C-alpha positions as semicolon CSV with decimal commas, in nm:
position;residue;x (nm);y (nm);z (nm)
1;X;-0,325;9,944;-1,574
2;X;-0,137;9,863;-1,249
3;X;-0,041;9,517;-1,132
4;X;-0,318;9,346;-0,934
5;X;-0,254;9,388;-0,563
6;X;-0,360;9,186;-0,262
7;X;-0,584;9,478;-0,168
8;X;-0,769;9,451;-0,499
9;X;-0,816;9,077;-0,452
10;X;-0,947;9,138;-0,101
11;X;-1,186;9,401;-0,236
12;X;-1,311;9,155;-0,499
13;X;-1,382;8,896;-0,227
14;X;-1,565;9,155;-0,017
15;X;-1,770;9,285;-0,310
16;X;-1,869;8,931;-0,407
17;X;-1,975;8,841;-0,053
18;X;-2,172;9,163;-0,014
19;X;-2,352;9,106;-0,343
20;X;-2,445;8,751;-0,249
21;X;-2,563;8,857;0,096
22;X;-2,773;9,148;-0,032
23;X;-2,903;8,980;-0,346
24;X;-3,246;9,087;-0,464
25;X;-3,462;8,988;-0,757
26;X;-3,347;9,173;-1,071
27;X;-3,622;9,392;-1,212
28;X;-3,472;9,665;-1,431
29;X;-3,195;9,660;-1,688
30;X;-2,969;9,825;-1,430
31;X;-3,003;9,526;-1,196
32;X;-2,760;9,233;-1,200
33;X;-2,867;8,874;-1,146
34;X;-2,626;8,706;-0,904
35;X;-2,664;8,380;-1,097
36;X;-2,869;8,240;-1,382
37;X;-3,125;8,099;-1,141
38;X;-3,207;8,453;-1,029
39;X;-3,315;8,559;-1,379
40;X;-3,689;8,613;-1,410
41;X;-3,932;8,716;-1,688
42;X;-3,954;9,073;-1,558
43;X;-3,579;9,127;-1,594
44;X;-3,572;8,957;-1,933
45;X;-3,852;9,186;-2,045
46;X;-3,646;9,488;-1,936
47;X;-3,335;9,383;-2,127
48;X;-3,486;9,219;-2,435
49;X;-3,812;9,407;-2,502
50;X;-3,734;9,771;-2,427
51;X;-3,743;9,873;-2,794
52;X;-4,070;9,691;-2,874
53;X;-4,382;9,857;-2,727
54;X;-4,608;9,607;-2,553
55;X;-4,366;9,315;-2,577
56;X;-4,313;9,100;-2,268
57;X;-4,134;8,782;-2,173
58;X;-4,387;8,536;-2,036
59;X;-4,153;8,256;-1,936
60;X;-3,806;8,120;-1,991
61;X;-3,610;7,797;-1,955
62;X;-3,242;7,753;-1,872
63;X;-3,026;7,507;-2,061
64;X;-2,739;7,318;-1,896
65;X;-2,459;7,538;-1,753
66;X;-2,124;7,562;-1,928
67;X;-1,853;7,706;-1,704
68;X;-1,498;7,793;-1,801
69;X;-1,329;8,130;-1,807
70;X;-1,683;8,269;-1,797
71;X;-2,020;8,129;-1,684
72;X;-2,215;8,046;-2,000
73;X;-2,580;7,961;-2,041
74;X;-2,832;7,921;-2,322
75;X;-3,181;8,046;-2,239
76;X;-3,504;7,967;-2,424
77;X;-3,751;8,257;-2,412
78;X;-4,128;8,271;-2,465
79;X;-4,290;8,607;-2,549
80;X;-4,639;8,746;-2,561
81;X;-4,794;8,805;-2,908
82;X;-4,629;9,150;-2,941
83;X;-4,285;9,000;-2,880
84;X;-4,341;8,711;-3,116
85;X;-4,473;8,938;-3,390
86;X;-4,162;9,156;-3,356
87;X;-3,943;8,851;-3,407
88;X;-3,762;8,882;-3,074
89;X;-3,509;8,600;-3,028
90;X;-3,642;8,285;-2,866
91;X;-3,292;8,145;-2,808
92;X;-3,027;8,360;-2,646
93;X;-2,672;8,286;-2,533
94;X;-2,531;8,448;-2,220
95;X;-2,183;8,499;-2,076
96;X;-2,138;8,618;-1,719
97;X;-1,896;8,642;-1,427
98;X;-2,126;8,507;-1,158
99;X;-1,875;8,289;-0,975
100;X;-1,592;8,428;-0,766
101;X;-1,326;8,243;-0,966
102;X;-1,447;8,409;-1,286
103;X;-1,442;8,754;-1,130
104;X;-1,086;8,698;-1,014
105;X;-0,969;8,574;-1,354
106;X;-1,170;8,811;-1,578
107;X;-1,292;9,096;-1,363
108;X;-0,970;9,202;-1,197
109;X;-0,780;9,231;-1,525
110;X;-1,069;9,418;-1,689
111;X;-1,149;9,146;-1,943
112;X;-1,521;9,128;-1,865
113;X;-1,549;9,507;-1,881
114;X;-1,363;9,512;-2,214
115;X;-1,603;9,267;-2,372
116;X;-1,906;9,463;-2,251
117;X;-1,755;9,782;-2,391
118;X;-1,674;9,614;-2,721
119;X;-2,028;9,493;-2,775
120;X;-2,193;9,814;-2,657
121;X;-1,975;10,065;-2,840
122;X;-1,771;9,909;-3,121
123;X;-1,949;9,598;-3,249
124;X;-2,219;9,812;-3,420
125;X;-1,943;9,983;-3,622
126;X;-1,805;9,660;-3,768
127;X;-1,923;9,459;-4,066
128;X;-1,765;9,129;-3,970
129;X;-1,887;8,783;-3,881
130;X;-1,911;8,803;-3,502
131;X;-2,188;8,748;-3,246
132;X;-2,464;9,011;-3,225
133;X;-2,516;9,149;-2,875
134;X;-2,864;9,217;-2,738
135;X;-2,761;9,348;-2,396
136;X;-2,437;9,390;-2,199
137;X;-2,352;9,544;-1,865
138;X;-2,100;9,526;-1,580
139;X;-2,072;9,674;-1,232
140;X;-1,818;9,768;-0,966
141;X;-1,857;9,429;-0,795
142;X;-1,703;9,276;-1,112
143;X;-2,035;9,118;-1,202
144;X;-2,104;9,122;-1,574
145;X;-2,349;8,972;-1,819
146;X;-2,364;8,969;-2,197
147;X;-2,670;8,846;-2,386
148;X;-2,624;8,754;-2,751
149;X;-2,848;8,633;-3,026
150;X;-2,766;8,264;-3,051
151;X;-2,578;8,160;-3,359
152;X;-2,734;7,918;-3,605
153;X;-2,736;7,568;-3,447
154;X;-2,542;7,440;-3,749
155;X;-2,249;7,671;-3,663
156;X;-1,926;7,480;-3,590
157;X;-1,705;7,611;-3,310
158;X;-1,352;7,519;-3,409
159;X;-1,098;7,299;-3,246
160;X;-0,797;7,124;-3,393
161;X;-0,992;6,797;-3,423
162;X;-1,317;6,906;-3,587
163;X;-1,220;7,189;-3,819
164;X;-0,950;7,173;-4,082
165;X;-0,840;7,527;-4,157
166;X;-0,785;7,516;-4,530
167;X;-0,604;7,785;-4,723
168;X;-0,940;7,944;-4,811
169;X;-1,052;7,945;-4,448
170;X;-0,721;8,094;-4,337
171;X;-0,765;8,374;-4,588
172;X;-1,119;8,428;-4,457
173;X;-0,979;8,460;-4,105
174;X;-0,720;8,712;-4,220
175;X;-0,981;8,909;-4,415
176;X;-1,189;8,945;-4,097
177;X;-0,886;9,055;-3,895
178;X;-0,785;9,305;-4,164
179;X;-1,137;9,450;-4,160
180;X;-1,118;9,494;-3,783
181;X;-0,763;9,629;-3,782
182;X;-0,811;9,854;-4,085
183;X;-1,128;10,008;-3,945
184;X;-0,951;10,140;-3,636
185;X;-0,592;10,179;-3,756
186;X;-0,463;10,501;-3,598
187;X;-0,813;10,643;-3,638
188;X;-1,028;10,895;-3,455
189;X;-1,257;10,607;-3,364
190;X;-0,964;10,434;-3,194
191;X;-0,874;10,747;-2,999
192;X;-1,229;10,758;-2,866
193;X;-1,167;10,419;-2,700
194;X;-0,871;10,531;-2,489
195;X;-1,083;10,551;-2,175
196;X;-1,245;10,209;-2,217
197;X;-0,971;9,988;-2,364
198;X;-0,618;9,949;-2,232
199;X;-0,321;9,899;-2,459
200;X;-0,185;9,549;-2,505
201;X;0,131;9,662;-2,327
202;X;-0,072;9,769;-2,024
203;X;-0,276;9,450;-2,029
204;X;0,023;9,219;-2,030
205;X;0,220;9,432;-1,785
206;X;-0,069;9,369;-1,548
207;X;0,016;8,998;-1,570
208;X;0,395;9,042;-1,561
209;X;0,465;8,953;-1,201
210;X;0,677;8,683;-1,039
211;X;0,402;8,426;-0,987
212;X;0,281;8,454;-1,346
213;X;0,633;8,421;-1,486
214;X;0,696;8,119;-1,265
215;X;0,369;7,954;-1,368
216;X;0,441;8,009;-1,739
217;X;0,793;7,872;-1,701
218;X;0,657;7,566;-1,523
219;X;0,402;7,517;-1,802
220;X;0,687;7,534;-2,054
221;X;0,872;7,265;-1,855
222;X;0,560;7,046;-1,844
223;X;0,546;7,056;-2,224
224;X;0,910;6,957;-2,282
225;X;0,814;6,642;-2,472
226;X;0,645;6,847;-2,748
227;X;0,908;7,122;-2,776
228;X;1,211;7,105;-3,005
229;X;1,520;7,025;-2,791
230;X;1,718;7,323;-2,921
231;X;1,434;7,558;-2,820
232;X;1,385;7,395;-2,481
233;X;1,757;7,437;-2,418
234;X;1,700;7,815;-2,436
235;X;1,424;7,805;-2,174
236;X;1,585;8,083;-1,972
237;X;1,545;8,323;-2,265
238;X;1,168;8,277;-2,303
239;X;1,046;8,519;-2,038
240;X;1,291;8,800;-2,126
241;X;1,167;8,764;-2,485
242;X;0,808;8,776;-2,357
243;X;0,878;9,111;-2,191
244;X;1,032;9,245;-2,511
245;X;0,732;9,114;-2,703
246;X;0,465;9,311;-2,519
247;X;0,679;9,620;-2,478
248;X;0,741;9,621;-2,853
249;X;0,386;9,753;-2,899
250;X;0,498;10,085;-2,751
251;X;0,699;10,144;-3,069
252;X;0,434;10,034;-3,321
253;X;0,116;10,185;-3,469
254;X;-0,200;10,088;-3,285
255;X;-0,538;9,960;-3,387
256;X;-0,814;9,767;-3,211
257;X;-0,710;9,406;-3,163
258;X;-0,900;9,098;-3,050
259;X;-0,621;8,982;-2,820
260;X;-0,706;8,611;-2,796
261;X;-0,760;8,499;-3,156
262;X;-0,674;8,132;-3,110
263;X;-0,851;7,865;-3,311
264;X;-1,104;7,789;-3,036
265;X;-1,248;8,139;-3,060
266;X;-1,322;8,100;-3,431
267;X;-1,636;7,943;-3,572
268;X;-1,763;7,833;-3,912
269;X;-2,111;7,944;-4,017
270;X;-2,347;7,717;-4,213
271;X;-2,248;7,912;-4,526
272;X;-1,879;7,839;-4,462
273;X;-1,775;8,186;-4,341
274;X;-1,525;8,220;-4,057
275;X;-1,644;8,415;-3,753
276;X;-1,468;8,535;-3,439
277;X;-1,610;8,526;-3,085
278;X;-1,496;8,594;-2,724
279;X;-1,396;8,960;-2,729
280;X;-1,298;8,984;-2,363
281;X;-0,932;9,068;-2,429
282;X;-1,004;9,347;-2,679
283;X;-0,729;9,607;-2,655
284;X;-0,530;9,870;-2,842
285;X;-0,215;9,732;-2,996
286;X;-0,034;9,626;-3,309
287;X;-0,208;9,389;-3,550
288;X;0,082;9,144;-3,581
289;X;-0,009;8,959;-3,262
290;X;-0,365;8,880;-3,373
291;X;-0,232;8,762;-3,708
292;X;0,040;8,527;-3,584
293;X;-0,181;8,403;-3,298
294;X;-0,452;8,306;-3,547
295;X;-0,220;8,138;-3,794
296;X;-0,004;7,942;-3,548
297;X;-0,298;7,796;-3,358
298;X;-0,530;7,745;-3,657
299;X;-0,293;7,587;-3,905
300;X;-0,111;7,259;-3,877
301;X;0,264;7,303;-3,848
302;X;0,306;7,176;-4,203
303;X;0,052;7,420;-4,352
304;X;0,190;7,713;-4,157
305;X;0,536;7,637;-4,293
306;X;0,402;7,621;-4,649
307;X;0,161;7,914;-4,646
308;X;0,289;8,175;-4,400
309;X;0,473;8,409;-4,643
310;X;0,184;8,420;-4,889
311;X;-0,077;8,454;-4,612
312;X;0,107;8,751;-4,463
313;X;0,110;8,916;-4,808
314;X;-0,263;8,843;-4,840
315;X;-0,333;8,995;-4,498
316;X;-0,128;9,304;-4,584
317;X;-0,324;9,359;-4,906
318;X;-0,653;9,323;-4,720
319;X;-0,535;9,560;-4,445
320;X;-0,444;9,827;-4,701
321;X;-0,786;9,791;-4,857
322;X;-0,965;9,819;-4,522
323;X;-0,753;10,112;-4,405
324;X;-0,779;10,291;-4,738
325;X;-0,411;10,369;-4,768
326;X;-0,072;10,219;-4,851
327;X;0,112;10,052;-4,566
328;X;0,466;9,910;-4,549
329;X;0,498;9,534;-4,585
330;X;0,866;9,510;-4,494
331;X;0,909;9,400;-4,134
332;X;0,566;9,239;-4,091
333;X;0,714;8,890;-4,059
334;X;0,967;9,014;-3,803
335;X;0,690;9,170;-3,594
336;X;0,497;8,844;-3,609
337;X;0,805;8,654;-3,493
338;X;0,838;8,887;-3,193
339;X;0,474;8,847;-3,092
340;X;0,492;8,470;-3,055
341;X;0,608;8,490;-2,694
342;X;0,302;8,643;-2,533
343;X;0,098;8,404;-2,748
344;X;0,293;8,118;-2,591
345;X;0,243;8,259;-2,240
346;X;-0,134;8,241;-2,280
347;X;-0,100;7,864;-2,320
348;X;0,179;7,773;-2,080
349;X;-0,025;7,942;-1,805
350;X;-0,329;7,744;-1,924
351;X;-0,134;7,420;-1,887
352;X;-0,029;7,525;-1,536
353;X;-0,311;7,745;-1,397
354;X;-0,283;7,931;-1,068
355;X;-0,480;7,810;-0,763
356;X;-0,850;7,911;-0,757
357;X;-0,845;7,987;-1,128
358;X;-1,099;7,800;-1,345
359;X;-0,985;7,527;-1,585
360;X;-0,980;7,723;-1,909
361;X;-0,913;7,462;-2,177
362;X;-0,890;7,082;-2,212
363;X;-0,532;6,962;-2,172
364;X;-0,510;6,808;-2,520
365;X;-0,601;7,139;-2,685
366;X;-0,356;7,329;-2,466
367;X;-0,072;7,094;-2,549
368;X;-0,148;7,101;-2,921
369;X;-0,141;7,480;-2,927
370;X;0,186;7,487;-2,731
371;X;0,332;7,238;-2,980
372;X;0,227;7,452;-3,278
373;X;0,341;7,781;-3,123
374;X;0,678;7,642;-3,014
375;X;0,731;7,492;-3,358
376;X;0,679;7,839;-3,506
377;X;0,917;7,998;-3,252
378;X;1,179;7,740;-3,347
379;X;1,120;7,750;-3,724
380;X;1,127;8,130;-3,738
381;X;1,421;8,174;-3,499
382;X;1,197;8,405;-3,301
383;X;1,431;8,426;-3,002
384;X;1,679;8,602;-3,230
385;X;1,425;8,844;-3,378
386;X;1,473;9,131;-3,133
387;X;1,708;9,417;-3,201
388;X;1,826;9,569;-2,872
């Protein structure tokens, strides 16, 4: 995937303006609503009732908008008797790229397309706790929409304040990741995704340009008060290590990876199971990044220090079971150490976002994740983990 050019940005602006100017009422499943207000019962019938003869959507009601990296909306749906008898969902949750800022941040790097492809082609192959998609589509104007069956209202979406990740919950997280990674580890199913999912190396190379590096470095500087002094003193080594981190995947076996498995993308079901949402950075890469990303953002620094060696052994055992073959354990910790730098970059850029980009996370969450990630980089001497 090439670096985003000014021409591509200009094309995105033009496509957005043309779509807004020529907007029409969506009628078929191939149509795209330009915003949630444009959604009507006819379009909802096309996307929700196609597999139920005689079912129709009679009316719907929009909940309050929730905008961040994507435009999110809950919709309450009322069906005719055929739809109700079939048990069609009366509460759905939608993610879209309706606003220009979201198309620039998600559409141009292919994130929205990746999530649509994940739900349409790979989610049905996985037996994991993750949202169930009812409809997903994207177009050349970088418009996308994903409709999911809403999770149980008692589901808890995690953050560092409301969800203590116990040892048992951490193991549940790793079991889910191992199931995902083992399913596609160097498999024929993974090879079939080459045309729809980029590698992690390609994805990050797309972001490796001067402005991104500068923004991440500035975010690192802004977080100086929560970074160990000896690590901050090596600030100039962070971006070179980041480049080595994503290029390292070229030398490692690939599987399907989530790509953004921080604590905020995990949820706890009413039965206590850990689930994983937001699949917009799905890619082909090495599993170590998902693993260390999950553990460093989910666990307190103290628990990560206590549990990391045993949790990595647990993950390895689960990965072998899911893949159905023996896999080497030696070197897994080293690979995790090396992957901490692109994990960090995802949060230093969040602390210091580029102009016209949406505010992706509350500042307190961003700073807490940077604190935890930098503590792991320092504890594990990650800057010295690369062998040139």
